[in-house]
Amino acid sequence: MSDDEIQNDGYDQALEAIENGNPYALECPEGHQSMPPRRVCPECGASDLEEVEIPLSGELLSYNVTYVPTPDFKDDVPFVLGIAQFDNVRLTGRVKADAEDVEVGSAVEVGLGESETTERPLVTFDLA
Amino acid sequence: MASAHIAGVGMTEFGEFPERTGRDLFGEAGDTAIDDAGIDREEIDALYVGNFMGELSENQGHMGPLMAKAVGIDAPATRVESACASGGMAVRQAVKDVRNGEADVVLVGGVERMHNMGTTGATGGLSVAADDLWEIRQGITFPGAYALMAQRYFAVHGGDREDLAHVAVKNHANAANNPLAQYQTEISVEKVLDAPPVALPMGLFDSSPITDGAAATVLVSEEYAEEHGLETPVAITGTGQGTDNLALAERDSMVWTPATEDAGQEAYEDAGISKDDVDFLEVHDCFTIAEVLALEGLGFYDEGEAITAAREGETTADGDLPVNLSGGLKAKGHPVGATGVAQVTEITKLFRGDHVNSDAVEDASVALTHNAGGTVASAVVHVLEVAE
Ligand SMILES: [Zn+2]
């Protein structure tokens, strides 16, 4: 990703890392993890943040089946949206499965997809 | 600490009025409150206006001066924005001004125009209360976010959609005779369960509606009320506010709302009460699950226990702890920036005896408002008491 393609510095690089199969979070000396962009740790305010790998595999903590979307997803509905845990960090993303195959606790793998409406990138979860 | 006395209240009919401008809605609510207070409008020292998405719905920012002139005053005027808690946060600023002696008379109101955006437009407008990068760009909506909280609650604590349906049935029953409510109709559990899906497990009748409306109240100091012989039967005696991570995924728990807990504890302490003193309350039931989480966060139920409260009749109008006697956001309607102020105006009328449901709280002396923003990244609680 070249500098002139960056629209949201920190976020765009984090998505690219997910796409490349080596996702990362930011970690402070206390071990708190969060997603970029961050100047300081949101939990303790520490400013020395390091990029640390997070696993590709996670656990689905919850999901919904969205029928009424925002305008940016009007051609995507219905879709399954979930929150999954990857070690010490959680992500919100599109679950690429039919609702009847999904349950709380499902094992998922994080990846990158796009909105069918805007073709803008988004976080995806494949059932493992 | 000194309390802020409620001299007057006003509220527009809540409903579907896509042609009504924000200034018209606010003008009606504000003028009604000033009339109800019986004060001269030149006496108003400050105006606070709660509004969330005027920029998106009617291309209108900078609402302080606009709304001041909508009610014919030129007092210092400020807009307060905290998503769906904008109204409650505006009330909090007004209470602080009156208590610290900065002002003797404050007009505080809230307003939201939503129907002119359409359903998808309003869904998009409301979504900006979430985190743009890690939530909105992933397709989150507010029904969707609360659906994630409900699904997690079912998995961790048990309960089901039918338990939640009883919350909607209760709040519709409370609104059935409220002339200002958007839905003055009773509904059945079956109707809630069979309604079209919005973001499952949240269906159409688990969700508060899109609403146009405004509410306002005049707050005065106790000294001012005495000097001017104003009737102020109700006072705001405590205020509290809590803040949490904006994104739901950044919270330690998806089914516990620390912002509500913090706001409640601060407000109880401020008023010198405990939750056991509370006779009835208005909570932020933007979705059925939200009422459950509010009752737990405020300490009325242990974590995982409030989901059966409505079903068991504990929070109905004739229950031990009536919740959302106005009809709540669910049935009274939810013009987001006005909601926190409307909770205050409705409780004031319930205490004064001029609310259709006043009979349910005849002997009551302490009530609460709980107003939340986003997935409860913001919460504000006020204690209202019958003035001595
Ligand atoms: Zn830290």
Short mmCIF file of C-alpha atoms and ligand atoms in Angstrom, two decimals:
data_model
loop_
_atom_site.label_atom_id
_atom_site.label_comp_id
_atom_site.label_asym_id
_atom_site.label_seq_id
_atom_site.Cartn_x
_atom_site.Cartn_y
_atom_site.Cartn_z
CA MET A 1 0.00 0.00 0.00
CA SER A 2 1.62 3.26 -1.12
CA ASP A 3 1.33 6.45 0.90
CA ASP A 4 -1.06 8.10 -1.56
CA GLU A 5 -3.56 5.24 -1.10
CA ILE A 6 -3.79 5.77 2.66
CA GLN A 7 -7.06 7.38 3.65
CA ASN A 8 -7.20 6.46 7.32
CA ASP A 9 -3.65 6.07 8.54
CA GLY A 10 -3.34 3.12 10.90
CA TYR A 11 -6.66 1.55 9.98
CA ASP A 12 -5.80 0.98 6.31
CA GLN A 13 -2.50 -0.75 7.19
CA ALA A 14 -4.28 -2.93 9.78
CA LEU A 15 -6.78 -4.08 7.15
CA GLU A 16 -3.94 -4.81 4.70
CA ALA A 17 -2.27 -6.96 7.35
CA ILE A 18 -5.53 -8.90 7.83
CA GLU A 19 -5.71 -9.41 4.06
CA ASN A 20 -2.13 -10.69 4.02
CA GLY A 21 -2.86 -13.19 6.78
CA ASN A 22 -0.72 -11.56 9.46
CA PRO A 23 -3.12 -9.41 11.50
CA TYR A 24 -1.79 -7.35 14.38
CA ALA A 25 -2.96 -5.33 17.34
CA LEU A 26 -1.15 -2.69 19.39
CA GLU A 27 0.12 -3.71 22.82
CA CYS A 28 1.28 -1.59 25.75
CA PRO A 29 3.87 -2.67 28.40
CA GLU A 30 0.98 -3.78 30.64
CA GLY A 31 -0.19 -6.19 27.93
CA HIS A 32 -3.41 -4.32 27.00
CA GLN A 33 -4.25 -4.86 23.34
CA SER A 34 -6.23 -2.57 21.06
CA MET A 35 -6.71 -1.91 17.37
CA PRO A 36 -5.03 1.06 15.63
CA PRO A 37 -4.87 3.98 15.17
CA ARG A 38 -3.79 4.78 18.75
CA ARG A 39 -1.44 7.36 20.24
CA VAL A 40 -1.80 5.84 23.70
CA CYS A 41 -3.19 2.66 25.24
CA PRO A 42 -6.94 3.20 25.79
CA GLU A 43 -6.79 1.27 29.07
CA CYS A 44 -3.78 2.85 30.82
CA GLY A 45 -2.56 5.74 28.67
CA ALA A 46 0.91 4.26 28.04
CA SER A 47 2.44 5.70 24.88
CA ASP A 48 4.99 3.00 23.99
CA LEU A 49 2.77 0.77 21.87
CA GLU A 50 4.11 -2.15 19.88
CA GLU A 51 2.60 -4.07 16.99
CA VAL A 52 2.00 -7.68 18.07
CA GLU A 53 0.63 -10.51 15.96
CA ILE A 54 -2.84 -11.74 16.75
CA PRO A 55 -4.07 -15.18 15.74
CA LEU A 56 -6.05 -15.72 12.54
CA SER A 57 -8.41 -18.02 14.44
CA GLY A 58 -10.89 -16.76 16.96
CA GLU A 59 -14.16 -17.50 18.72
CA LEU A 60 -17.49 -15.92 17.78
CA LEU A 61 -18.91 -14.21 20.87
CA SER A 62 -22.17 -13.04 19.31
CA TYR A 63 -23.89 -12.46 15.98
CA ASN A 64 -26.97 -10.92 14.44
CA VAL A 65 -28.82 -11.23 11.16
CA THR A 66 -29.14 -7.73 9.74
CA TYR A 67 -32.15 -7.02 7.52
CA VAL A 68 -32.41 -3.21 7.76
CA PRO A 69 -29.03 -1.74 6.75
CA THR A 70 -27.32 1.62 6.55
CA PRO A 71 -27.24 3.05 2.99
CA ASP A 72 -23.68 1.74 2.49
CA PHE A 73 -24.95 -1.84 2.83
CA LYS A 74 -28.33 -1.65 1.11
CA ASP A 75 -27.44 -4.33 -1.47
CA ASP A 76 -25.79 -6.61 1.11
CA VAL A 77 -28.81 -7.58 3.21
CA PRO A 78 -29.57 -9.90 4.75
CA PHE A 79 -26.14 -10.55 6.24
CA VAL A 80 -24.70 -12.00 9.43
CA LEU A 81 -22.60 -9.63 11.54
CA GLY A 82 -20.54 -10.86 14.47
CA ILE A 83 -18.05 -9.99 17.18
CA ALA A 84 -15.18 -12.44 17.59
CA GLN A 85 -12.32 -12.72 20.06
CA PHE A 86 -8.71 -13.18 18.90
CA ASP A 87 -6.65 -13.70 22.06
CA ASN A 88 -6.91 -10.35 23.83
CA VAL A 89 -8.59 -8.30 21.13
CA ARG A 90 -12.08 -8.37 19.65
CA LEU A 91 -13.20 -7.47 16.14
CA THR A 92 -16.57 -6.75 14.56
CA GLY A 93 -17.04 -8.27 11.10
CA ARG A 94 -19.16 -9.96 8.47
CA VAL A 95 -19.75 -13.66 9.12
CA LYS A 96 -19.55 -15.35 5.71
CA ALA A 97 -22.14 -18.05 6.40
CA ASP A 98 -25.87 -18.64 6.51
CA ALA A 99 -27.42 -17.71 9.84
CA GLU A 100 -28.58 -21.29 10.52
CA ASP A 101 -24.96 -22.51 10.43
CA VAL A 102 -23.74 -19.92 12.94
CA GLU A 103 -23.78 -20.12 16.72
CA VAL A 104 -22.26 -18.29 19.67
CA GLY A 105 -18.95 -20.02 20.26
CA SER A 106 -18.33 -20.95 16.61
CA ALA A 107 -14.66 -21.04 15.59
CA VAL A 108 -13.91 -18.42 12.93
CA GLU A 109 -10.99 -17.25 10.82
CA VAL A 110 -10.50 -13.55 10.14
CA GLY A 111 -10.03 -12.22 6.61
CA LEU A 112 -10.82 -9.26 4.40
CA GLY A 113 -13.83 -8.87 2.11
CA GLU A 114 -15.83 -6.00 0.74
CA SER A 115 -19.28 -4.45 0.85
CA GLU A 116 -21.39 -5.55 -2.11
CA THR A 117 -22.90 -2.08 -2.18
CA THR A 118 -19.82 0.16 -2.04
CA GLU A 119 -16.98 -2.36 -2.62
CA ARG A 120 -15.30 -0.81 0.39
CA PRO A 121 -13.16 -3.30 2.40
CA LEU A 122 -14.50 -4.91 5.55
CA VAL A 123 -13.43 -7.47 8.13
CA THR A 124 -14.81 -10.96 7.47
CA PHE A 125 -15.12 -14.12 9.54
CA ASP A 126 -15.16 -17.54 7.83
CA LEU A 127 -16.48 -20.47 9.83
CA ALA A 128 -13.42 -22.61 10.60
CA MET B 1 -26.35 19.99 47.60
CA ALA B 2 -28.88 22.49 46.22
CA SER B 3 -31.41 21.03 43.85
CA ALA B 4 -32.72 22.32 40.54
CA HIS B 5 -36.48 22.82 40.74
CA ILE B 6 -38.73 22.04 37.80
CA ALA B 7 -40.93 25.06 37.16
CA GLY B 8 -42.52 23.92 33.90
CA VAL B 9 -42.51 21.22 31.22
CA GLY B 10 -43.56 20.93 27.59
CA MET B 11 -43.54 18.20 24.98
CA THR B 12 -44.81 17.98 21.41
CA GLU B 13 -46.81 15.03 20.25
CA PHE B 14 -44.25 12.33 19.32
CA GLY B 15 -44.83 10.72 15.93
CA GLU B 16 -44.42 10.96 12.18
CA PHE B 17 -44.23 14.60 11.08
CA PRO B 18 -41.69 14.64 8.25
CA GLU B 19 -42.64 18.17 7.20
CA ARG B 20 -42.11 19.74 10.63
CA THR B 21 -38.74 21.50 11.02
CA GLY B 22 -36.58 21.13 14.09
CA ARG B 23 -37.11 24.79 14.95
CA ASP B 24 -40.90 24.36 14.79
CA LEU B 25 -40.83 21.28 17.02
CA PHE B 26 -38.49 22.90 19.52
CA GLY B 27 -40.45 26.15 19.44
CA GLU B 28 -43.64 24.34 20.44
CA ALA B 29 -42.05 22.35 23.29
CA GLY B 30 -40.09 25.34 24.61
CA ASP B 31 -43.04 27.73 24.48
CA THR B 32 -45.25 25.18 26.24
CA ALA B 33 -42.66 24.77 29.01
CA ILE B 34 -42.31 28.55 29.49
CA ASP B 35 -46.11 28.93 29.67
CA ASP B 36 -46.35 26.00 32.09
CA ALA B 37 -43.70 27.62 34.32
CA GLY B 38 -45.52 30.94 34.31
CA ILE B 39 -42.27 32.88 33.98
CA ASP B 40 -41.38 35.86 31.85
CA ARG B 41 -39.13 34.58 29.05
CA GLU B 42 -36.68 37.47 29.56
CA GLU B 43 -35.84 35.85 32.91
CA ILE B 44 -34.16 32.88 31.21
CA ASP B 45 -30.40 32.98 31.84
CA ALA B 46 -29.29 30.12 29.60
CA LEU B 47 -30.55 27.63 27.02
CA TYR B 48 -29.28 24.10 26.39
CA VAL B 49 -30.52 22.09 23.40
CA GLY B 50 -29.98 18.35 23.01
CA ASN B 51 -29.79 17.21 19.39
CA PHE B 52 -27.95 14.35 17.72
CA MET B 53 -28.12 14.51 13.94
CA GLY B 54 -29.48 17.83 12.72
CA GLU B 55 -26.60 18.07 10.24
CA LEU B 56 -27.70 14.80 8.62
CA SER B 57 -31.48 15.17 8.82
CA GLU B 58 -31.99 18.83 7.96
CA ASN B 59 -28.56 20.22 7.10
CA GLN B 60 -28.61 22.16 10.34
CA GLY B 61 -25.79 22.57 12.83
CA HIS B 62 -25.33 25.41 15.34
CA MET B 63 -28.73 24.90 16.90
CA GLY B 64 -28.19 26.98 20.05
CA PRO B 65 -28.91 30.39 18.54
CA LEU B 66 -31.55 28.98 16.18
CA MET B 67 -33.55 27.43 19.01
CA ALA B 68 -33.14 30.49 21.24
CA LYS B 69 -34.98 32.56 18.64
CA ALA B 70 -37.46 29.71 18.05
CA VAL B 71 -38.68 30.40 21.60
CA GLY B 72 -38.12 34.16 21.46
CA ILE B 73 -35.16 34.56 23.81
CA ASP B 74 -31.60 35.81 23.46
CA ALA B 75 -29.97 34.03 26.42
CA PRO B 76 -26.61 32.31 25.90
CA ALA B 77 -27.54 29.15 23.98
CA THR B 78 -25.56 25.93 23.51
CA ARG B 79 -26.22 22.64 21.76
CA VAL B 80 -25.23 19.42 23.54
CA GLU B 81 -24.50 16.24 21.55
CA SER B 82 -24.07 12.77 23.06
CA ALA B 83 -25.91 10.59 20.52
CA CYS B 84 -29.21 9.32 21.99
CA ALA B 85 -28.17 10.69 25.40
CA SER B 86 -27.97 14.27 24.07
CA GLY B 87 -31.15 15.33 25.88
CA GLY B 88 -30.13 13.89 29.24
CA MET B 89 -26.69 15.47 28.93
CA ALA B 90 -28.31 18.83 28.17
CA VAL B 91 -30.40 18.45 31.36
CA ARG B 92 -27.19 17.72 33.28
CA GLN B 93 -25.58 20.96 32.05
CA ALA B 94 -28.68 22.91 33.09
CA VAL B 95 -28.77 21.27 36.53
CA LYS B 96 -25.11 22.17 37.08
CA ASP B 97 -25.71 25.81 36.07
CA VAL B 98 -28.60 26.18 38.50
CA ARG B 99 -26.79 24.42 41.34
CA ASN B 100 -23.53 26.33 41.09
CA GLY B 101 -25.30 29.68 40.96
CA GLU B 102 -24.33 30.43 37.37
CA ALA B 103 -28.01 30.76 36.47
CA ASP B 104 -31.34 31.14 38.25
CA VAL B 105 -33.53 30.12 35.31
CA VAL B 106 -32.49 27.70 32.56
CA LEU B 107 -34.52 26.43 29.64
CA VAL B 108 -33.35 22.97 28.57
CA GLY B 109 -34.83 21.02 25.72
CA GLY B 110 -34.14 18.44 23.07
CA VAL B 111 -35.29 17.97 19.51
CA GLU B 112 -34.93 15.47 16.69
CA ARG B 113 -36.30 15.36 13.18
CA MET B 114 -35.97 11.85 11.67
CA HIS B 115 -38.81 10.81 9.37
CA ASN B 116 -37.71 13.07 6.52
CA MET B 117 -34.61 10.83 6.20
CA GLY B 118 -36.56 7.62 5.47
CA THR B 119 -35.85 4.31 7.23
CA THR B 120 -32.49 3.58 5.58
CA GLY B 121 -31.38 7.19 5.92
CA ALA B 122 -32.32 7.32 9.59
CA THR B 123 -30.59 3.95 10.16
CA GLY B 124 -27.46 5.42 8.58
CA GLY B 125 -27.77 8.65 10.55
CA LEU B 126 -28.13 6.83 13.86
CA SER B 127 -25.19 4.56 13.03
CA VAL B 128 -22.72 7.44 13.28
CA ALA B 129 -23.01 7.13 17.07
CA ALA B 130 -20.81 4.01 16.61
CA ASP B 131 -17.07 3.79 15.78
CA ASP B 132 -16.65 4.67 12.11
CA LEU B 133 -13.56 2.55 11.43
CA TRP B 134 -14.16 -0.67 13.34
CA GLU B 135 -17.98 -0.74 13.46
CA ILE B 136 -19.76 1.39 10.85
CA ARG B 137 -17.49 0.24 8.01
CA GLN B 138 -18.24 -3.36 9.01
CA GLY B 139 -21.98 -2.76 8.57
CA ILE B 140 -23.15 -2.21 12.13
CA THR B 141 -26.51 -0.57 12.78
CA PHE B 142 -28.02 0.24 16.18
CA PRO B 143 -30.63 -2.50 15.97
CA GLY B 144 -27.72 -4.72 14.94
CA ALA B 145 -25.55 -3.68 17.88
CA TYR B 146 -28.33 -4.32 20.41
CA ALA B 147 -29.06 -7.62 18.64
CA LEU B 148 -25.42 -8.59 19.33
CA MET B 149 -25.95 -7.70 23.01
CA ALA B 150 -29.21 -9.68 23.16
CA GLN B 151 -27.74 -12.77 21.48
CA ARG B 152 -24.79 -12.67 23.87
CA TYR B 153 -27.15 -12.23 26.85
CA PHE B 154 -29.17 -15.30 25.80
CA ALA B 155 -25.94 -17.32 25.52
CA VAL B 156 -24.45 -16.17 28.86
CA HIS B 157 -27.52 -15.74 31.07
CA GLY B 158 -30.35 -17.53 29.25
CA GLY B 159 -33.72 -16.07 28.35
CA ASP B 160 -35.22 -15.69 24.91
CA ARG B 161 -37.10 -13.43 22.51
CA GLU B 162 -40.38 -14.17 24.29
CA ASP B 163 -39.02 -12.76 27.57
CA LEU B 164 -38.01 -9.60 25.73
CA ALA B 165 -41.39 -9.38 23.99
CA HIS B 166 -42.98 -8.81 27.39
CA VAL B 167 -40.95 -5.57 27.71
CA ALA B 168 -42.50 -4.28 24.49
CA VAL B 169 -46.00 -5.41 25.51
CA LYS B 170 -45.65 -3.61 28.88
CA ASN B 171 -44.42 -0.36 27.36
CA HIS B 172 -47.14 -0.32 24.71
CA ALA B 173 -49.74 -0.88 27.44
CA ASN B 174 -48.33 2.11 29.34
CA ALA B 175 -48.58 4.34 26.24
CA ALA B 176 -52.08 3.22 25.27
CA ASN B 177 -53.75 6.29 26.79
CA ASN B 178 -50.83 8.75 26.60
CA PRO B 179 -52.04 11.44 24.16
CA LEU B 180 -48.48 12.46 23.23
CA ALA B 181 -47.22 8.92 22.53
CA GLN B 182 -46.43 7.70 19.02
CA TYR B 183 -48.07 4.29 19.53
CA GLN B 184 -51.26 4.46 21.57
CA THR B 185 -51.98 0.80 20.93
CA GLU B 186 -51.62 -2.34 22.99
CA ILE B 187 -49.80 -5.27 21.39
CA SER B 188 -49.48 -8.98 22.14
CA VAL B 189 -46.43 -11.18 22.67
CA GLU B 190 -47.36 -12.99 19.44
CA LYS B 191 -47.37 -9.74 17.51
CA VAL B 192 -43.86 -8.93 18.77
CA LEU B 193 -42.54 -12.39 17.91
CA ASP B 194 -44.15 -12.41 14.44
CA ALA B 195 -43.03 -8.89 13.46
CA PRO B 196 -40.65 -8.41 10.53
CA PRO B 197 -36.97 -8.81 11.45
CA VAL B 198 -34.76 -5.71 11.77
CA ALA B 199 -31.57 -7.36 13.02
CA LEU B 200 -32.36 -10.70 14.63
CA PRO B 201 -32.87 -11.37 17.45
CA MET B 202 -34.33 -7.82 17.37
CA GLY B 203 -37.59 -7.56 15.42
CA LEU B 204 -39.62 -4.50 14.52
CA PHE B 205 -41.48 -4.50 17.84
CA ASP B 206 -38.30 -4.95 19.86
CA SER B 207 -37.18 -1.61 18.43
CA SER B 208 -38.12 1.94 19.31
CA PRO B 209 -39.58 3.75 16.31
CA ILE B 210 -38.22 6.55 14.16
CA THR B 211 -39.78 9.65 15.74
CA ASP B 212 -40.10 13.39 15.20
CA GLY B 213 -40.54 15.45 18.37
CA ALA B 214 -39.23 17.79 21.01
CA ALA B 215 -39.43 18.26 24.79
CA ALA B 216 -38.39 21.05 27.13
CA THR B 217 -38.32 21.99 30.77
CA VAL B 218 -37.65 25.15 32.79
CA LEU B 219 -35.29 24.63 35.74
CA VAL B 220 -35.00 27.25 38.48
CA SER B 221 -33.09 27.60 41.73
CA GLU B 222 -35.01 27.05 44.95
CA GLU B 223 -34.40 30.71 45.90
CA TYR B 224 -35.77 31.97 42.60
CA ALA B 225 -38.89 29.82 42.97
CA GLU B 226 -39.50 31.16 46.47
CA GLU B 227 -38.89 34.82 45.54
CA HIS B 228 -41.24 34.61 42.58
CA GLY B 229 -43.88 32.43 44.16
CA LEU B 230 -43.45 29.64 41.57
CA GLU B 231 -45.05 26.24 42.07
CA THR B 232 -42.22 23.70 41.77
CA PRO B 233 -43.57 20.41 43.10
CA VAL B 234 -40.68 18.36 41.63
CA ALA B 235 -36.92 18.86 41.87
CA ILE B 236 -33.86 17.23 40.32
CA THR B 237 -31.78 16.26 43.35
CA GLY B 238 -29.05 14.12 41.82
CA THR B 239 -27.13 13.77 38.56
CA GLY B 240 -24.56 11.26 37.30
CA GLN B 241 -22.76 10.46 34.08
CA GLY B 242 -20.73 7.50 32.83
CA THR B 243 -18.48 6.90 29.82
CA ASP B 244 -17.24 3.67 28.24
CA ASN B 245 -15.36 2.48 25.16
CA LEU B 246 -17.25 3.63 22.07
CA ALA B 247 -17.09 0.31 20.21
CA LEU B 248 -19.04 -2.62 21.64
CA ALA B 249 -16.19 -4.99 20.75
CA GLU B 250 -13.81 -2.97 22.94
CA ARG B 251 -15.80 -3.65 26.13
CA ASP B 252 -14.87 -6.31 28.67
CA SER B 253 -18.47 -7.50 28.54
CA MET B 254 -21.19 -7.14 25.93
CA VAL B 255 -23.91 -7.66 28.55
CA TRP B 256 -22.85 -5.33 31.34
CA THR B 257 -22.94 -1.55 30.98
CA PRO B 258 -20.42 0.16 33.29
CA ALA B 259 -21.46 3.63 32.06
CA THR B 260 -24.96 3.02 33.42
CA GLU B 261 -23.58 1.65 36.68
CA ASP B 262 -21.27 4.67 37.13
CA ALA B 263 -23.98 7.20 36.26
CA GLY B 264 -26.43 5.54 38.64
CA GLN B 265 -24.01 5.33 41.56
CA GLU B 266 -22.97 8.97 41.14
CA ALA B 267 -26.59 10.14 40.94
CA TYR B 268 -27.70 8.13 44.02
CA GLU B 269 -24.80 9.47 46.05
CA ASP B 270 -25.41 13.01 44.81
CA ALA B 271 -29.07 12.86 45.87
CA GLY B 272 -28.30 11.04 49.11
CA ILE B 273 -30.55 8.11 48.24
CA SER B 274 -30.11 4.40 47.61
CA LYS B 275 -31.74 2.49 44.80
CA ASP B 276 -34.15 1.04 47.38
CA ASP B 277 -35.69 4.51 47.76
CA VAL B 278 -36.70 4.64 44.08
CA ASP B 279 -40.45 4.24 43.50
CA PHE B 280 -40.52 4.22 39.67
CA LEU B 281 -38.26 5.06 36.74
CA GLU B 282 -37.91 5.83 33.07
CA VAL B 283 -35.05 3.90 31.42
CA HIS B 284 -33.54 3.99 27.93
CA ASP B 285 -35.42 1.16 26.20
CA CYS B 286 -34.31 1.92 22.62
CA PHE B 287 -34.56 -1.87 22.20
CA THR B 288 -36.20 -4.39 24.52
CA ILE B 289 -32.82 -5.78 25.64
CA ALA B 290 -31.73 -2.24 26.58
CA GLU B 291 -34.36 -2.04 29.33
CA VAL B 292 -33.05 -5.30 30.79
CA LEU B 293 -29.42 -4.11 30.77
CA ALA B 294 -30.44 -0.74 32.29
CA LEU B 295 -32.29 -2.36 35.22
CA GLU B 296 -29.25 -4.53 35.96
CA GLY B 297 -26.72 -1.70 35.57
CA LEU B 298 -28.73 0.56 37.88
CA GLY B 299 -28.67 -2.13 40.56
CA PHE B 300 -32.35 -3.11 40.64
CA TYR B 301 -31.53 -6.64 39.48
CA ASP B 302 -28.41 -8.79 39.64
CA GLU B 303 -26.62 -9.44 36.37
CA GLY B 304 -28.64 -11.90 34.29
CA GLU B 305 -31.84 -11.51 36.36
CA ALA B 306 -33.81 -8.62 34.81
CA ILE B 307 -34.87 -10.45 31.64
CA THR B 308 -37.95 -11.89 33.36
CA ALA B 309 -38.93 -8.64 35.17
CA ALA B 310 -41.62 -7.56 32.71
CA ARG B 311 -42.86 -11.11 32.16
CA GLU B 312 -43.28 -11.60 35.93
CA GLY B 313 -45.18 -8.30 36.23
CA GLU B 314 -42.55 -6.71 38.49
CA THR B 315 -42.07 -3.67 36.23
CA THR B 316 -45.60 -3.23 34.91
CA ALA B 317 -47.76 -0.24 35.96
CA ASP B 318 -49.17 -2.25 38.89
CA GLY B 319 -45.86 -3.95 39.73
CA ASP B 320 -43.48 -3.21 42.60
CA LEU B 321 -41.22 -1.08 40.41
CA PRO B 322 -43.07 0.50 37.47
CA VAL B 323 -40.67 1.07 34.56
CA ASN B 324 -41.42 3.36 31.62
CA LEU B 325 -44.92 4.46 32.62
CA SER B 326 -44.74 6.99 29.77
CA GLY B 327 -44.55 4.12 27.28
CA GLY B 328 -40.78 4.44 27.12
CA LEU B 329 -38.79 4.99 23.97
CA LYS B 330 -40.47 1.88 22.62
CA ALA B 331 -44.04 3.20 22.49
CA LYS B 332 -43.92 6.87 23.43
CA GLY B 333 -41.33 7.26 20.65
CA HIS B 334 -37.63 8.12 20.45
CA PRO B 335 -36.77 11.45 18.82
CA VAL B 336 -33.23 10.78 19.95
CA GLY B 337 -32.02 14.23 21.07
CA ALA B 338 -35.33 14.91 22.85
CA THR B 339 -35.61 11.60 24.71
CA GLY B 340 -33.60 12.46 27.84
CA VAL B 341 -35.62 15.65 28.33
CA ALA B 342 -38.93 13.90 27.65
CA GLN B 343 -38.13 11.42 30.44
CA VAL B 344 -37.95 14.40 32.83
CA THR B 345 -41.15 16.01 31.53
CA GLU B 346 -43.09 12.75 31.78
CA ILE B 347 -41.91 12.01 35.35
CA THR B 348 -42.77 15.57 36.36
CA LYS B 349 -46.33 15.07 35.09
CA LEU B 350 -46.55 11.64 36.74
CA PHE B 351 -45.65 13.25 40.10
CA ARG B 352 -47.87 16.31 39.59
CA GLY B 353 -50.92 14.18 38.88
CA ASP B 354 -51.54 15.50 35.35
CA HIS B 355 -50.27 12.40 33.54
CA VAL B 356 -52.67 9.71 32.38
CA ASN B 357 -50.72 7.15 34.44
CA SER B 358 -50.35 9.27 37.59
CA ASP B 359 -52.65 6.93 39.54
CA ALA B 360 -49.98 4.23 39.36
CA VAL B 361 -47.57 6.35 41.43
CA GLU B 362 -49.88 8.16 43.86
CA ASP B 363 -47.70 7.70 46.94
CA ALA B 364 -44.37 7.93 45.13
CA SER B 365 -41.68 10.42 46.11
CA VAL B 366 -38.48 9.35 44.28
CA ALA B 367 -38.00 8.56 40.59
CA LEU B 368 -35.11 8.13 38.14
CA THR B 369 -34.36 8.91 34.52
CA HIS B 370 -31.75 6.83 32.66
CA ASN B 371 -30.70 8.02 29.19
CA ALA B 372 -28.02 6.23 27.14
CA GLY B 373 -26.00 7.00 24.02
CA GLY B 374 -24.80 4.44 21.46
CA THR B 375 -24.44 0.98 22.95
CA VAL B 376 -24.24 2.74 26.34
CA ALA B 377 -20.83 4.32 25.74
CA SER B 378 -22.58 7.31 27.36
CA ALA B 379 -25.12 7.22 30.15
CA VAL B 380 -26.71 9.91 32.28
CA VAL B 381 -28.99 9.39 35.29
CA HIS B 382 -31.07 11.94 37.17
CA VAL B 383 -32.90 11.59 40.48
CA LEU B 384 -36.24 13.41 40.65
CA GLU B 385 -37.99 13.91 43.97
CA VAL B 386 -41.20 15.46 45.17
CA ALA B 387 -40.04 18.79 46.61
CA GLU B 388 -40.63 19.40 50.32
ZN ZN C 1 -2.27 -0.31 28.65
#
